[in-house]
Amino acid sequence: MNLVNQIIQGDCLDVLQQFPDNSIDFIFTSPPYADQRKKTYGGVKPDEYVGWFLPRSEQFLRVLKPTGTFVLNIKERAVNGERHIYVLELIMKMREQGWRWTEEFIWHKKNSYPGKWPNRFRDSWERLLQFNKQKKFNMYQEAVMVPVGDWAKDRLTKLSETDKTRDESKVGSGFGKNISNWVGREKVYPTNVIHMATECGNKNHSAAFPVDLPSWFINLFTRSGDVVLDPFIGSGTTAVAAIKLSRKYVGIDVSEEFCNLSRERTSGIQMQFLAVEPKSEAYNSNGSA
Amino acid sequence: MNLVNQIIQGDCLDVLQQFPDNSIDFIFTSPPYADQRKKTYGGVKPDEYVGWFLPRSEQFLRVLKPTGTFVLNIKERAVNGERHIYVLELIMKMREQGWRWTEEFIWHKKNSYPGKWPNRFRDSWERLLQFNKQKKFNMYQEAVMVPVGDWAKDRLTKLSETDKTRDESKVGSGFGKNISNWVGREKVYPTNVIHMATECGNKNHSAAFPVDLPSWFINLFTRSGDVVLDPFIGSGTTAVAAIKLSRKYVGIDVSEEFCNLSRERTSGIQMQFLAVEPKSEAYNSNGSA
DNA sequence: GTTCCGCATGAATCGATAG
DNA sequence: ACTATCGATTCATGCGGAA
């Protein structure tokens, strides 16, 4: 039975048992956060979250190739006016499990949920925790390089006009500092802060993250033909990103409804790609070892 | 002996013993990171960092007022290709010590221009951990409001009169509810992501952070006349920020050299302020409890 | 074909109220 | 005392229809 390019219904803890060791190139997932999405996932309590997650991350560790990477999108919530520590505990326990905590990317969500409270501001960022099995892993940095123009865009226009005035930075401060470094250079490397808005306009499906988010990491950590796993596939966003980048995908979800939604989206994309692009060509042609 | 508006040479662990309980309104500091500043602090090893820090944070807890706040600027470093966990451990241990981990702000260092490492990108953010003694603490949110986004500029001002007042027409959707709230508003509350360039024009001193960073938090958590403590004052940036905002300051550092530098900078600023602004006026006049 | 504008919708959080 | 539910608060974005 072929296990690849499918959306599989079930708890990833069980489903992944069928997968052989070292068979996945990259894992990207955004598990249901503690006490969130109760309707679909039943709502794991903050205090029980680590215990719930660890047996699953043990499976992730087993199926991931030694050179592979696991990127976990997660954010702790405020409980009784205080940030809960289940994410911190999770990192420490995963290290004991054998994972290496390589990096923490920050996803800056410009359009975070509104609201006003006496003792905190709007929570506008999430963690993207990078874990690895080894010190050496596959990383194709060239695949996510930004053209110099776009880099300037990223820093200046992508932050929108208002942000420029908001942070009251002196004009050119830091920007002018070393501009000579980039002049004449075509592309530059990004940083570990990712600016991306959440998608909220989609009526058919409500994705937790925009497709650009998994796309960015898939480009960074895999090459064409590699296998991408999302054990909490939800509305299928990670699979969509994988298909668009000519990677293989495996999506798992306990919810039959979400599985069907994912299957709809992926098959739609696949059709589109077969029609438009008969030749399976690498989207990312500049990746290198 | 007056303990306020001074730079005191010594280890904060010892110096703070002289301070009474509940005497400080706000603590902001960027301690020497593990293995950094070897000459001055003997280079605390990552594994020993938590043990080194805890007796000091115990003093911070003691001298801080119940309604006060402690903001800690810290970032774990990578050791052997992996993120060290001393910051995570520190948060957990400080909670056991009695601190509440209220929030984690992200300082996005905008001008950290791209660098290249084989396994990671340029690190362009830092943690700003907010700790409190109680659930309720002083926070003056109005003092740090930012200009409203393009969104309202373009659209909100052009809404018809009927739109402005249709409070009850739409049910559920947040917008139809109380649109009049936004009309005429020019400022909105910020988020927990702070965009700020690092200072680059440092002449004599190399400040770890721009003066705007402590200024932002001093505005947020204190009012005119409050006492701001930085137990690792370094080049004096926190004290400079406090003086400019008409707050009292206490700076501590083990390095006589750093103390002298801080004294130079603070006295320079104070002269300037006495000359220009004879009346000690509240900078933040719209703070509310 | 642009540009403009109306509008729904978010991994939210707190405090009060109810069982 | 402790948990469950509900109402109030707030702002950036992308879609689709209109000018």
Coordinates of C-alpha atoms (C1' of nucleotides) in Angstrom, one line a residue:
Chain A
M1 CA 0.0 0.0 0.0
N2 CA 1.3 3.4 -1.0
L3 CA 1.5 5.7 1.9
V4 CA 2.6 8.8 0.0
N5 CA 0.5 11.6 -1.5
Q6 CA -2.5 10.7 0.6
I7 CA -4.6 12.3 3.3
I8 CA -5.0 9.6 6.0
Q9 CA -7.8 9.8 8.6
G10 CA -6.8 8.8 12.1
D11 CA -4.7 9.8 15.1
C12 CA -1.1 10.3 13.9
L13 CA 0.0 8.3 16.9
D14 CA -1.6 5.2 15.4
V15 CA -1.3 6.0 11.7
L16 CA 2.5 6.7 11.8
Q17 CA 3.1 3.2 13.2
Q18 CA 2.7 1.9 9.7
F19 CA 5.5 4.1 8.4
P20 CA 9.1 2.8 8.3
D21 CA 11.9 4.5 10.2
N22 CA 13.8 7.3 8.4
S23 CA 11.3 7.7 5.6
I24 CA 10.2 11.3 5.8
D25 CA 12.3 14.3 4.7
F26 CA 10.5 17.1 6.4
I27 CA 7.7 17.5 9.0
F28 CA 5.8 20.7 9.2
T29 CA 2.8 21.0 11.5
S30 CA 0.7 23.2 13.6
P31 CA -0.9 21.0 16.1
P32 CA -4.1 22.0 17.8
Y33 CA -3.0 24.4 20.6
A34 CA -4.0 23.7 24.2
D35 CA -7.7 24.4 24.8
Q36 CA -8.2 25.8 21.3
R37 CA -10.3 24.3 18.5
K38 CA -12.4 22.4 20.9
K39 CA -15.0 21.7 18.3
T40 CA -12.7 19.7 16.1
Y41 CA -10.1 18.4 18.4
G42 CA -11.7 18.1 21.8
G43 CA -9.4 20.6 23.5
V44 CA -6.4 19.3 25.3
K45 CA -5.9 21.1 28.6
P46 CA -2.7 23.1 29.0
D47 CA -1.5 21.0 31.9
E48 CA -2.0 17.8 29.9
Y49 CA -0.5 19.1 26.7
V50 CA 3.0 17.9 27.0
G51 CA 1.9 14.4 28.0
W52 CA -0.4 14.3 25.0
F53 CA 2.2 15.5 22.5
L54 CA 5.3 13.5 23.5
P55 CA 4.3 10.1 22.3
R56 CA 3.4 11.7 18.9
S57 CA 6.7 13.5 18.7
E58 CA 8.4 10.2 19.4
Q59 CA 6.9 8.8 16.2
F60 CA 7.9 11.9 14.3
L61 CA 11.5 11.4 15.5
R62 CA 11.4 7.8 14.3
V63 CA 10.0 8.3 10.8
L64 CA 12.1 11.4 10.1
K65 CA 15.3 10.9 8.1
P66 CA 18.5 11.7 10.0
T67 CA 19.1 14.7 7.7
G68 CA 15.5 15.8 8.0
T69 CA 13.9 18.7 9.9
F70 CA 10.8 19.1 12.0
V71 CA 9.3 22.6 12.2
L72 CA 6.6 23.0 14.9
N73 CA 4.3 26.0 14.8
I74 CA 3.0 26.6 18.3
K75 CA 2.2 29.3 20.8
E76 CA 1.4 29.1 24.5
R77 CA -1.8 30.8 25.7
A78 CA -2.4 33.1 28.6
V79 CA -4.0 31.3 31.6
N80 CA -5.1 33.3 34.6
G81 CA -3.2 36.3 33.4
E82 CA 0.1 34.4 33.0
R83 CA 1.7 32.7 30.0
H84 CA 1.5 29.0 30.4
I85 CA 4.8 27.1 30.2
Y86 CA 3.7 24.0 28.3
V87 CA 5.7 25.0 25.3
L88 CA 8.8 25.5 27.3
E89 CA 8.3 22.1 28.9
L90 CA 7.7 20.6 25.6
I91 CA 11.0 21.8 24.2
M92 CA 12.9 20.4 27.2
K93 CA 11.1 17.1 27.1
M94 CA 11.6 16.7 23.3
R95 CA 15.3 17.3 23.9
E96 CA 15.3 14.4 26.4
Q97 CA 13.5 12.4 23.7
G98 CA 16.5 12.9 21.4
W99 CA 15.5 16.0 19.4
R100 CA 18.0 18.8 18.9
W101 CA 16.4 22.3 19.3
T102 CA 18.2 24.0 16.5
E103 CA 16.4 27.3 16.0
E104 CA 13.4 29.3 16.8
F105 CA 11.9 31.4 14.0
I106 CA 9.4 34.1 14.7
W107 CA 6.2 34.4 12.7
H108 CA 5.1 38.0 13.0
K109 CA 1.3 38.1 12.3
K110 CA 0.4 41.6 11.4
N111 CA -3.3 41.0 11.5
S112 CA -3.5 39.4 14.9
Y113 CA -6.7 39.0 16.7
P114 CA -8.0 42.4 18.0
G115 CA -9.0 43.1 21.5
K116 CA -8.1 45.2 24.5
W117 CA -7.2 44.0 28.0
P118 CA -6.0 45.8 31.1
N119 CA -2.7 44.0 31.3
R120 CA -1.6 42.9 27.9
F121 CA -1.5 43.8 24.2
R122 CA -2.6 41.8 21.2
D123 CA -0.6 38.7 20.7
S124 CA 1.0 39.2 17.4
W125 CA 3.6 36.4 17.0
E126 CA 4.0 32.7 17.1
R127 CA 6.9 30.3 17.5
L128 CA 8.2 28.2 14.7
L129 CA 10.5 25.8 16.5
Q130 CA 13.0 23.9 14.4
F131 CA 14.1 20.5 15.6
N132 CA 16.6 18.1 14.1
K133 CA 18.0 14.6 14.7
Q134 CA 21.6 15.5 13.9
K135 CA 23.8 18.5 13.9
K136 CA 24.1 18.2 10.1
F137 CA 20.8 18.4 8.2
N138 CA 19.7 19.4 4.8
M139 CA 19.2 23.1 4.3
Y140 CA 18.9 24.8 1.0
Q141 CA 19.3 28.4 1.9
E142 CA 19.5 29.6 -1.7
A143 CA 15.9 28.5 -2.2
V144 CA 14.6 31.2 0.1
M145 CA 16.9 34.0 -0.9
V146 CA 15.2 37.2 -1.6
P147 CA 16.1 39.5 -4.4
V148 CA 17.7 42.7 -3.2
G149 CA 14.7 44.6 -4.3
D150 CA 12.4 42.3 -2.5
W151 CA 14.5 42.4 0.5
A152 CA 14.1 46.1 0.7
K153 CA 10.5 45.4 0.1
D154 CA 10.4 43.0 3.0
R155 CA 12.0 45.5 5.3
L156 CA 10.4 48.7 4.0
T157 CA 7.2 48.2 2.1
K158 CA 6.1 44.9 3.4
L159 CA 6.0 46.4 6.8
S160 CA 3.4 48.8 5.3
E161 CA 3.5 52.5 5.3
T162 CA 2.2 52.8 8.8
D163 CA 4.8 50.5 10.3
K164 CA 7.5 52.7 8.9
T165 CA 6.2 55.7 10.8
R166 CA 5.2 53.6 13.8
D167 CA 8.5 52.5 14.9
E168 CA 9.9 56.0 14.6
S169 CA 13.2 54.7 13.4
K170 CA 15.4 57.3 12.1
V171 CA 15.3 57.4 8.4
G172 CA 17.9 55.1 7.0
S173 CA 19.1 54.1 10.4
G174 CA 20.6 50.7 9.9
F175 CA 19.4 50.6 6.4
G176 CA 21.9 53.1 5.2
K177 CA 24.4 51.6 7.5
N178 CA 25.7 49.0 5.2
I179 CA 23.9 49.4 2.0
S180 CA 27.1 49.1 0.1
N181 CA 27.1 45.4 1.2
W182 CA 24.1 44.7 -1.0
V183 CA 24.7 47.0 -4.0
G184 CA 25.5 44.9 -6.9
R185 CA 24.4 41.8 -5.1
E186 CA 21.3 40.1 -6.6
K187 CA 20.0 38.1 -3.7
V188 CA 20.4 38.1 0.0
Y189 CA 19.5 35.7 2.7
P190 CA 16.5 36.3 4.9
T191 CA 16.4 36.4 8.7
N192 CA 14.7 34.3 11.2
V193 CA 11.8 36.7 11.5
I194 CA 9.0 36.0 9.0
H195 CA 6.4 38.6 8.3
M196 CA 3.1 37.1 7.1
A197 CA -0.5 37.8 7.6
T198 CA -3.0 35.2 8.6
E199 CA -5.6 34.2 6.1
C200 CA -9.0 35.2 7.2
G201 CA -11.0 35.9 4.1
N202 CA -11.4 32.3 2.9
K203 CA -15.0 31.2 3.4
N204 CA -14.7 27.6 2.3
H205 CA -11.9 26.7 4.6
S206 CA -10.3 28.4 7.5
A207 CA -6.6 27.7 7.6
A208 CA -4.5 28.2 10.7
F209 CA -1.7 29.6 8.6
P210 CA -1.2 31.0 5.1
V211 CA 0.1 28.6 2.4
D212 CA 3.2 30.8 2.1
L213 CA 4.3 29.7 5.6
P214 CA 4.8 26.0 4.8
S215 CA 6.0 26.9 1.4
W216 CA 8.9 28.9 2.8
F217 CA 10.1 26.1 5.0
I218 CA 9.5 23.4 2.3
N219 CA 11.8 25.4 0.0
L220 CA 14.3 25.8 2.7
F221 CA 14.5 22.2 4.0
T222 CA 13.6 20.0 1.0
R223 CA 14.1 19.5 -2.7
S224 CA 11.8 18.4 -5.4
G225 CA 10.5 14.9 -4.9
D226 CA 11.1 14.8 -1.1
V227 CA 8.4 13.7 1.2
V228 CA 6.7 16.3 3.5
L229 CA 4.6 15.1 6.4
D230 CA 2.0 17.1 8.3
P231 CA 0.5 14.9 11.1
F232 CA -2.2 17.5 11.9
I233 CA -3.1 18.5 8.4
G234 CA -6.3 20.4 9.2
S235 CA -7.5 22.1 6.1
G236 CA -4.7 20.8 4.0
T237 CA -2.5 23.8 3.7
T238 CA 0.8 22.0 4.1
A239 CA -0.2 19.5 1.4
V240 CA -1.2 22.2 -1.0
A241 CA 2.2 23.9 -0.5
A242 CA 4.0 20.6 -1.0
I243 CA 2.2 19.8 -4.3
K244 CA 2.8 23.3 -5.6
L245 CA 6.5 22.8 -5.0
S246 CA 6.6 19.3 -6.6
R247 CA 7.1 17.6 -3.3
K248 CA 5.4 14.4 -2.1
Y249 CA 3.1 14.8 0.8
V250 CA 1.5 12.8 3.7
G251 CA -1.3 14.4 5.6
I252 CA -3.0 13.0 8.7
D253 CA -5.9 14.2 10.7
V254 CA -8.3 12.7 13.2
S255 CA -11.2 14.6 11.8
E256 CA -12.9 13.0 8.8
E257 CA -14.3 16.4 7.9
F258 CA -10.9 18.0 7.8
C259 CA -9.6 15.0 5.8
N260 CA -12.3 15.5 3.2
L261 CA -11.6 19.2 3.0
S262 CA -7.9 18.5 2.5
R263 CA -8.6 15.9 -0.1
E264 CA -10.7 18.4 -2.0
R265 CA -8.1 21.1 -1.9
T266 CA -5.2 18.8 -2.9
S267 CA -7.0 17.1 -5.7
G268 CA -8.0 20.5 -7.0
I269 CA -4.4 21.7 -7.0
Q270 CA -3.2 18.4 -8.5
M271 CA -5.6 18.7 -11.4
Q272 CA -4.5 22.2 -12.0
F273 CA -0.9 21.2 -12.0
L274 CA -1.4 18.3 -14.4
A275 CA -3.3 20.5 -16.8
V276 CA -1.0 23.4 -16.7
E277 CA 2.3 21.8 -16.1
P278 CA 2.5 18.3 -17.6
K279 CA 6.2 18.0 -16.9
S280 CA 6.9 17.5 -13.3
E281 CA 9.5 20.1 -12.9
A282 CA 11.2 21.3 -9.8
Y283 CA 9.7 24.6 -8.7
N284 CA 12.8 25.3 -6.8
S285 CA 15.7 25.0 -9.2
N286 CA 18.4 26.7 -7.2
G287 CA 18.6 24.4 -4.2
S288 CA 22.0 23.1 -3.5
A289 CA 23.6 20.8 -1.0
Chain B
M1 CA 22.5 57.9 52.1
N2 CA 20.5 58.5 49.0
L3 CA 20.2 55.5 46.8
V4 CA 18.4 57.0 43.9
N5 CA 19.7 58.7 40.8
Q6 CA 23.0 57.1 41.1
I7 CA 25.3 54.7 39.3
I8 CA 26.6 52.3 41.9
Q9 CA 29.7 50.1 41.4
G10 CA 29.4 46.6 42.6
D11 CA 27.7 43.2 42.0
C12 CA 23.9 43.8 42.1
L13 CA 23.6 40.8 44.4
D14 CA 25.5 42.7 47.1
V15 CA 24.5 46.3 46.3
L16 CA 20.8 45.5 46.3
Q17 CA 20.9 44.3 49.9
Q18 CA 21.0 47.9 51.0
F19 CA 17.7 48.6 49.2
P20 CA 14.5 48.2 51.2
D21 CA 11.7 45.9 50.1
N22 CA 9.1 47.1 47.6
S23 CA 11.0 50.3 46.7
I24 CA 11.4 50.0 42.9
D25 CA 8.7 50.6 40.4
F26 CA 10.3 49.1 37.3
I27 CA 13.3 46.9 36.5
F28 CA 14.7 46.8 33.0
T29 CA 17.9 45.0 32.2
S30 CA 19.9 43.2 29.7
P31 CA 22.2 41.0 31.7
P32 CA 25.5 39.8 30.3
Y33 CA 24.6 36.8 28.3
A34 CA 26.2 33.5 29.1
D35 CA 29.9 33.4 28.1
Q36 CA 29.8 37.1 27.1
R37 CA 31.6 39.9 28.9
K38 CA 34.1 37.5 30.3
K39 CA 36.3 40.2 31.6
T40 CA 33.7 41.9 33.8
Y41 CA 31.6 39.0 35.0
G42 CA 34.0 36.2 34.6
G43 CA 32.1 34.7 31.7
V44 CA 29.3 32.6 33.2
K45 CA 29.0 29.3 31.4
P46 CA 25.7 28.5 29.9
D47 CA 25.2 25.5 32.2
E48 CA 25.9 27.7 35.2
Y49 CA 23.8 30.6 34.0
V50 CA 20.6 29.9 35.9
G51 CA 22.4 29.2 39.1
W52 CA 24.2 32.5 38.7
F53 CA 21.1 34.5 37.9
L54 CA 18.6 33.2 40.5
P55 CA 20.0 34.8 43.7
R56 CA 20.1 38.1 41.8
S57 CA 16.5 37.8 40.5
E58 CA 15.5 37.0 44.1
Q59 CA 16.8 40.4 45.1
F60 CA 14.9 41.9 42.2
L61 CA 11.8 40.3 43.5
R62 CA 12.3 41.6 46.9
V63 CA 13.0 45.3 46.0
L64 CA 10.3 45.5 43.4
K65 CA 7.0 47.0 44.4
P66 CA 4.0 44.6 44.3
T67 CA 2.5 46.6 41.3
G68 CA 5.9 46.8 39.6
T69 CA 7.2 45.0 36.5
F70 CA 10.5 43.4 35.6
V71 CA 11.4 43.3 31.9
L72 CA 14.4 41.0 31.1
N73 CA 16.0 41.3 27.7
I74 CA 17.7 38.0 27.1
K75 CA 18.5 35.5 24.3
E76 CA 19.9 32.1 24.5
R77 CA 22.9 31.4 22.4
A78 CA 23.6 28.5 20.2
V79 CA 26.0 25.9 21.6
N80 CA 27.3 23.2 19.4
G81 CA 24.7 24.0 16.8
E82 CA 21.8 23.8 19.2
R83 CA 19.9 26.4 21.1
H84 CA 20.8 26.2 24.8
I85 CA 17.9 26.0 27.2
Y86 CA 19.1 28.2 30.0
V87 CA 16.5 30.8 29.2
L88 CA 13.7 28.3 29.4
E89 CA 15.0 26.9 32.6
L90 CA 15.4 30.4 34.0
I91 CA 11.7 31.2 33.3
M92 CA 10.6 28.0 35.1
K93 CA 12.9 28.6 38.1
M94 CA 11.9 32.2 38.4
R95 CA 8.3 31.1 38.5
E96 CA 9.2 28.8 41.4
Q97 CA 10.8 31.8 43.0
G98 CA 7.5 33.6 43.0
W99 CA 7.6 35.5 39.7
R100 CA 4.7 35.5 37.3
W101 CA 5.7 35.1 33.7
T102 CA 3.1 37.6 32.3
E103 CA 4.3 38.1 28.7
E104 CA 7.0 37.7 26.1
F105 CA 7.5 40.6 23.8
I106 CA 9.6 40.2 20.7
W107 CA 12.1 42.8 19.7
H108 CA 12.4 42.6 16.0
K109 CA 15.8 44.2 15.1
K110 CA 15.0 45.6 11.8
N111 CA 18.4 46.5 10.6
S112 CA 20.1 43.2 11.3
Y113 CA 21.3 42.8 7.8
P114 CA 21.6 39.4 6.3
G115 CA 24.6 37.2 7.2
K116 CA 25.4 33.7 6.3
W117 CA 26.0 30.6 8.3
P118 CA 25.8 27.0 7.0
N119 CA 23.0 26.0 9.4
R120 CA 21.1 29.2 10.3
F121 CA 20.1 32.6 9.2
R122 CA 20.9 35.9 10.7
D123 CA 19.3 36.2 14.1
S124 CA 17.2 39.3 14.1
W125 CA 15.0 39.1 17.2
E126 CA 15.3 39.0 20.9
R127 CA 13.1 38.1 23.8
L128 CA 11.8 40.7 26.3
L129 CA 10.4 38.6 29.1
Q130 CA 7.9 40.4 31.3
F131 CA 7.7 39.2 34.9
N132 CA 5.4 40.5 37.7
K133 CA 4.8 39.9 41.4
Q134 CA 1.0 40.0 41.1
K135 CA -1.8 39.6 38.6
K136 CA -2.5 43.3 38.8
F137 CA 0.3 45.7 38.0
N138 CA 0.7 49.2 36.8
M139 CA 0.4 49.5 33.0
Y140 CA -0.2 52.8 31.2
Q141 CA -1.1 51.6 27.7
E142 CA -2.1 55.0 26.4
A143 CA 1.5 56.1 26.7
V144 CA 2.7 53.8 23.9
M145 CA -0.1 54.1 21.4
V146 CA 0.8 54.2 17.7
P147 CA -0.7 55.9 14.7
V148 CA -3.7 54.1 13.2
G149 CA -3.1 51.9 10.2
D150 CA -3.8 52.8 6.5
W151 CA -6.9 50.8 6.9
A152 CA -8.7 53.4 9.0
K153 CA -7.2 56.3 7.2
D154 CA -8.5 55.3 3.9
R155 CA -11.8 53.8 4.8
L156 CA -13.1 54.7 8.1
T157 CA -13.1 58.5 7.6
K158 CA -15.2 58.1 4.6
L159 CA -18.0 56.2 6.2
S160 CA -21.5 57.7 6.0
E161 CA -23.3 59.1 9.0
T162 CA -25.6 56.1 9.1
D163 CA -22.6 53.8 9.1
K164 CA -21.2 55.6 12.1
T165 CA -24.2 55.1 14.2
R166 CA -25.5 51.7 13.2
D167 CA -24.7 50.1 16.5
E168 CA -27.4 47.4 16.6
S169 CA -28.1 46.7 13.0
K170 CA -25.6 43.9 12.5
V171 CA -25.5 41.0 15.0
G172 CA -22.4 39.1 15.8
S173 CA -20.0 40.5 13.2
G174 CA -17.6 42.7 15.2
F175 CA -17.6 45.4 12.8
G176 CA -21.2 46.4 12.5
K177 CA -21.4 46.5 16.3
N178 CA -19.7 49.6 17.3
I179 CA -18.1 51.2 14.4
S180 CA -18.4 54.6 16.1
N181 CA -15.6 53.5 18.3
W182 CA -13.1 54.0 15.6
V183 CA -14.4 57.2 14.1
G184 CA -12.0 60.0 14.7
R185 CA -9.5 57.8 16.3
E186 CA -5.9 58.4 15.3
K187 CA -4.1 56.0 17.5
V188 CA -4.4 52.3 18.2
Y189 CA -2.8 50.1 20.8
P190 CA 0.4 48.3 19.8
T191 CA 1.1 44.6 19.8
N192 CA 3.7 42.5 21.6
V193 CA 6.1 42.7 18.6
I194 CA 8.3 45.8 18.7
H195 CA 10.0 46.9 15.6
M196 CA 13.2 48.8 16.4
A197 CA 16.5 49.2 14.7
T198 CA 19.6 48.5 16.7
E199 CA 21.8 51.5 17.3
C200 CA 24.6 51.8 14.9
G201 CA 26.0 55.2 15.5
N202 CA 27.7 54.3 18.7
K203 CA 30.8 56.5 19.1
N204 CA 32.5 55.7 22.4
H205 CA 30.2 53.2 23.9
S206 CA 28.6 50.1 22.5
A207 CA 25.1 49.9 23.8
A208 CA 23.5 46.6 23.8
F209 CA 20.2 48.1 22.9
P210 CA 18.9 51.4 21.5
V211 CA 17.6 53.9 24.1
D212 CA 14.2 53.7 22.5
L213 CA 13.8 50.2 23.8
P214 CA 13.9 51.0 27.6
S215 CA 12.0 54.2 26.8
W216 CA 9.1 52.2 25.4
F217 CA 8.8 50.0 28.4
I218 CA 9.4 52.9 30.9
N219 CA 6.5 54.7 29.3
L220 CA 4.4 51.6 29.4
F221 CA 5.1 50.6 33.0
T222 CA 5.9 53.8 35.0
R223 CA 4.8 57.3 35.5
S224 CA 6.8 60.5 36.0
G225 CA 8.8 60.3 39.2
D226 CA 8.8 56.5 39.5
V227 CA 12.1 54.7 40.2
V228 CA 13.7 52.6 37.4
L229 CA 16.4 50.1 38.2
D230 CA 18.9 48.5 35.9
P231 CA 21.1 46.1 37.8
F232 CA 23.4 45.5 34.8
I233 CA 23.5 49.1 33.6
G234 CA 26.4 48.7 31.2
S235 CA 26.9 51.8 29.2
G236 CA 24.0 53.5 31.0
T237 CA 21.3 53.4 28.3
T238 CA 18.4 52.6 30.7
A239 CA 19.4 55.4 33.0
V240 CA 19.5 57.8 30.0
A241 CA 16.0 56.7 29.0
A242 CA 14.8 57.2 32.6
I243 CA 16.2 60.7 32.9
K244 CA 14.8 61.8 29.6
L245 CA 11.3 60.6 30.7
S246 CA 11.6 62.3 34.1
R247 CA 11.9 59.1 36.0
K248 CA 14.3 58.4 38.8
Y249 CA 17.0 55.8 38.1
V250 CA 19.3 53.4 39.8
G251 CA 22.1 51.8 37.8
I252 CA 24.4 49.1 39.0
D253 CA 27.4 47.5 37.4
V254 CA 30.5 45.5 38.6
S255 CA 32.7 47.3 36.1
E256 CA 34.2 50.5 37.3
E257 CA 34.8 51.4 33.6
F258 CA 31.1 50.9 32.7
C259 CA 30.0 52.9 35.8
N260 CA 32.2 55.8 34.8
L261 CA 30.8 55.7 31.3
S262 CA 27.3 55.6 32.6
R263 CA 28.0 58.5 34.9
E264 CA 29.3 60.6 32.0
R265 CA 26.3 59.9 29.9
T266 CA 23.8 60.5 32.6
S267 CA 25.3 63.7 33.9
G268 CA 25.5 65.0 30.3
I269 CA 21.8 64.3 29.9
Q270 CA 20.9 65.8 33.3
M271 CA 22.7 69.0 32.5
Q272 CA 20.9 69.2 29.2
F273 CA 17.6 68.7 30.9
L274 CA 18.2 71.2 33.7
A275 CA 19.1 73.8 31.1
V276 CA 16.3 73.2 28.8
E277 CA 13.5 72.1 31.1
P278 CA 13.7 73.7 34.5
K279 CA 10.3 72.4 35.5
S280 CA 10.1 68.7 36.1
E281 CA 7.0 67.9 34.0
A282 CA 5.3 64.6 33.5
Y283 CA 6.2 63.2 30.1
N284 CA 3.3 60.8 30.2
S285 CA 0.2 62.8 31.1
N286 CA -2.4 60.4 29.9
G287 CA -1.6 57.3 32.0
S288 CA -4.4 55.8 33.9
A289 CA -4.7 53.2 36.5
Chain C
dG1 C1' -9.4 47.5 -16.6
dT2 C1' -8.4 50.0 -12.5
dT3 C1' -9.6 51.9 -8.1
dC4 C1' -12.5 52.2 -4.4
dC5 C1' -15.3 50.7 -0.8
dG6 C1' -18.3 47.3 2.1
dC7 C1' -17.7 43.7 5.0
dA8 C1' -16.7 39.2 7.2
dT9 C1' -13.5 37.0 10.0
dG10 C1' -9.8 35.7 12.8
dA11 C1' -5.0 29.7 17.3
dA12 C1' -7.6 36.0 21.8
dT13 C1' -8.3 37.4 26.6
dC14 C1' -10.7 39.1 30.6
dG15 C1' -14.3 39.5 33.9
dA16 C1' -18.8 38.4 35.2
dT17 C1' -22.3 35.1 35.8
dA18 C1' -24.0 30.5 36.4
dG19 C1' -23.9 25.6 37.8
Chain D
dA1 C1' -13.5 26.9 45.5
dC2 C1' -13.5 25.5 40.9
dT3 C1' -15.1 24.9 36.1
dA4 C1' -18.1 26.2 32.1
dT5 C1' -20.2 29.5 29.3
dC6 C1' -21.0 34.3 27.6
dG7 C1' -20.5 39.2 26.4
dA8 C1' -17.4 43.0 25.4
dT9 C1' -13.4 44.6 23.5
dT10 C1' -10.6 45.5 19.0
dC11 C1' -7.9 46.0 14.0
dA12 C1' -5.5 44.2 9.7
dT13 C1' -6.6 41.8 5.6
dG14 C1' -8.5 40.0 1.3
dC15 C1' -12.4 39.2 -1.3
dG16 C1' -16.0 40.7 -4.2
dG17 C1' -19.0 44.1 -6.0
dA18 C1' -19.5 48.9 -7.4
dA19 C1' -18.0 53.3 -9.4

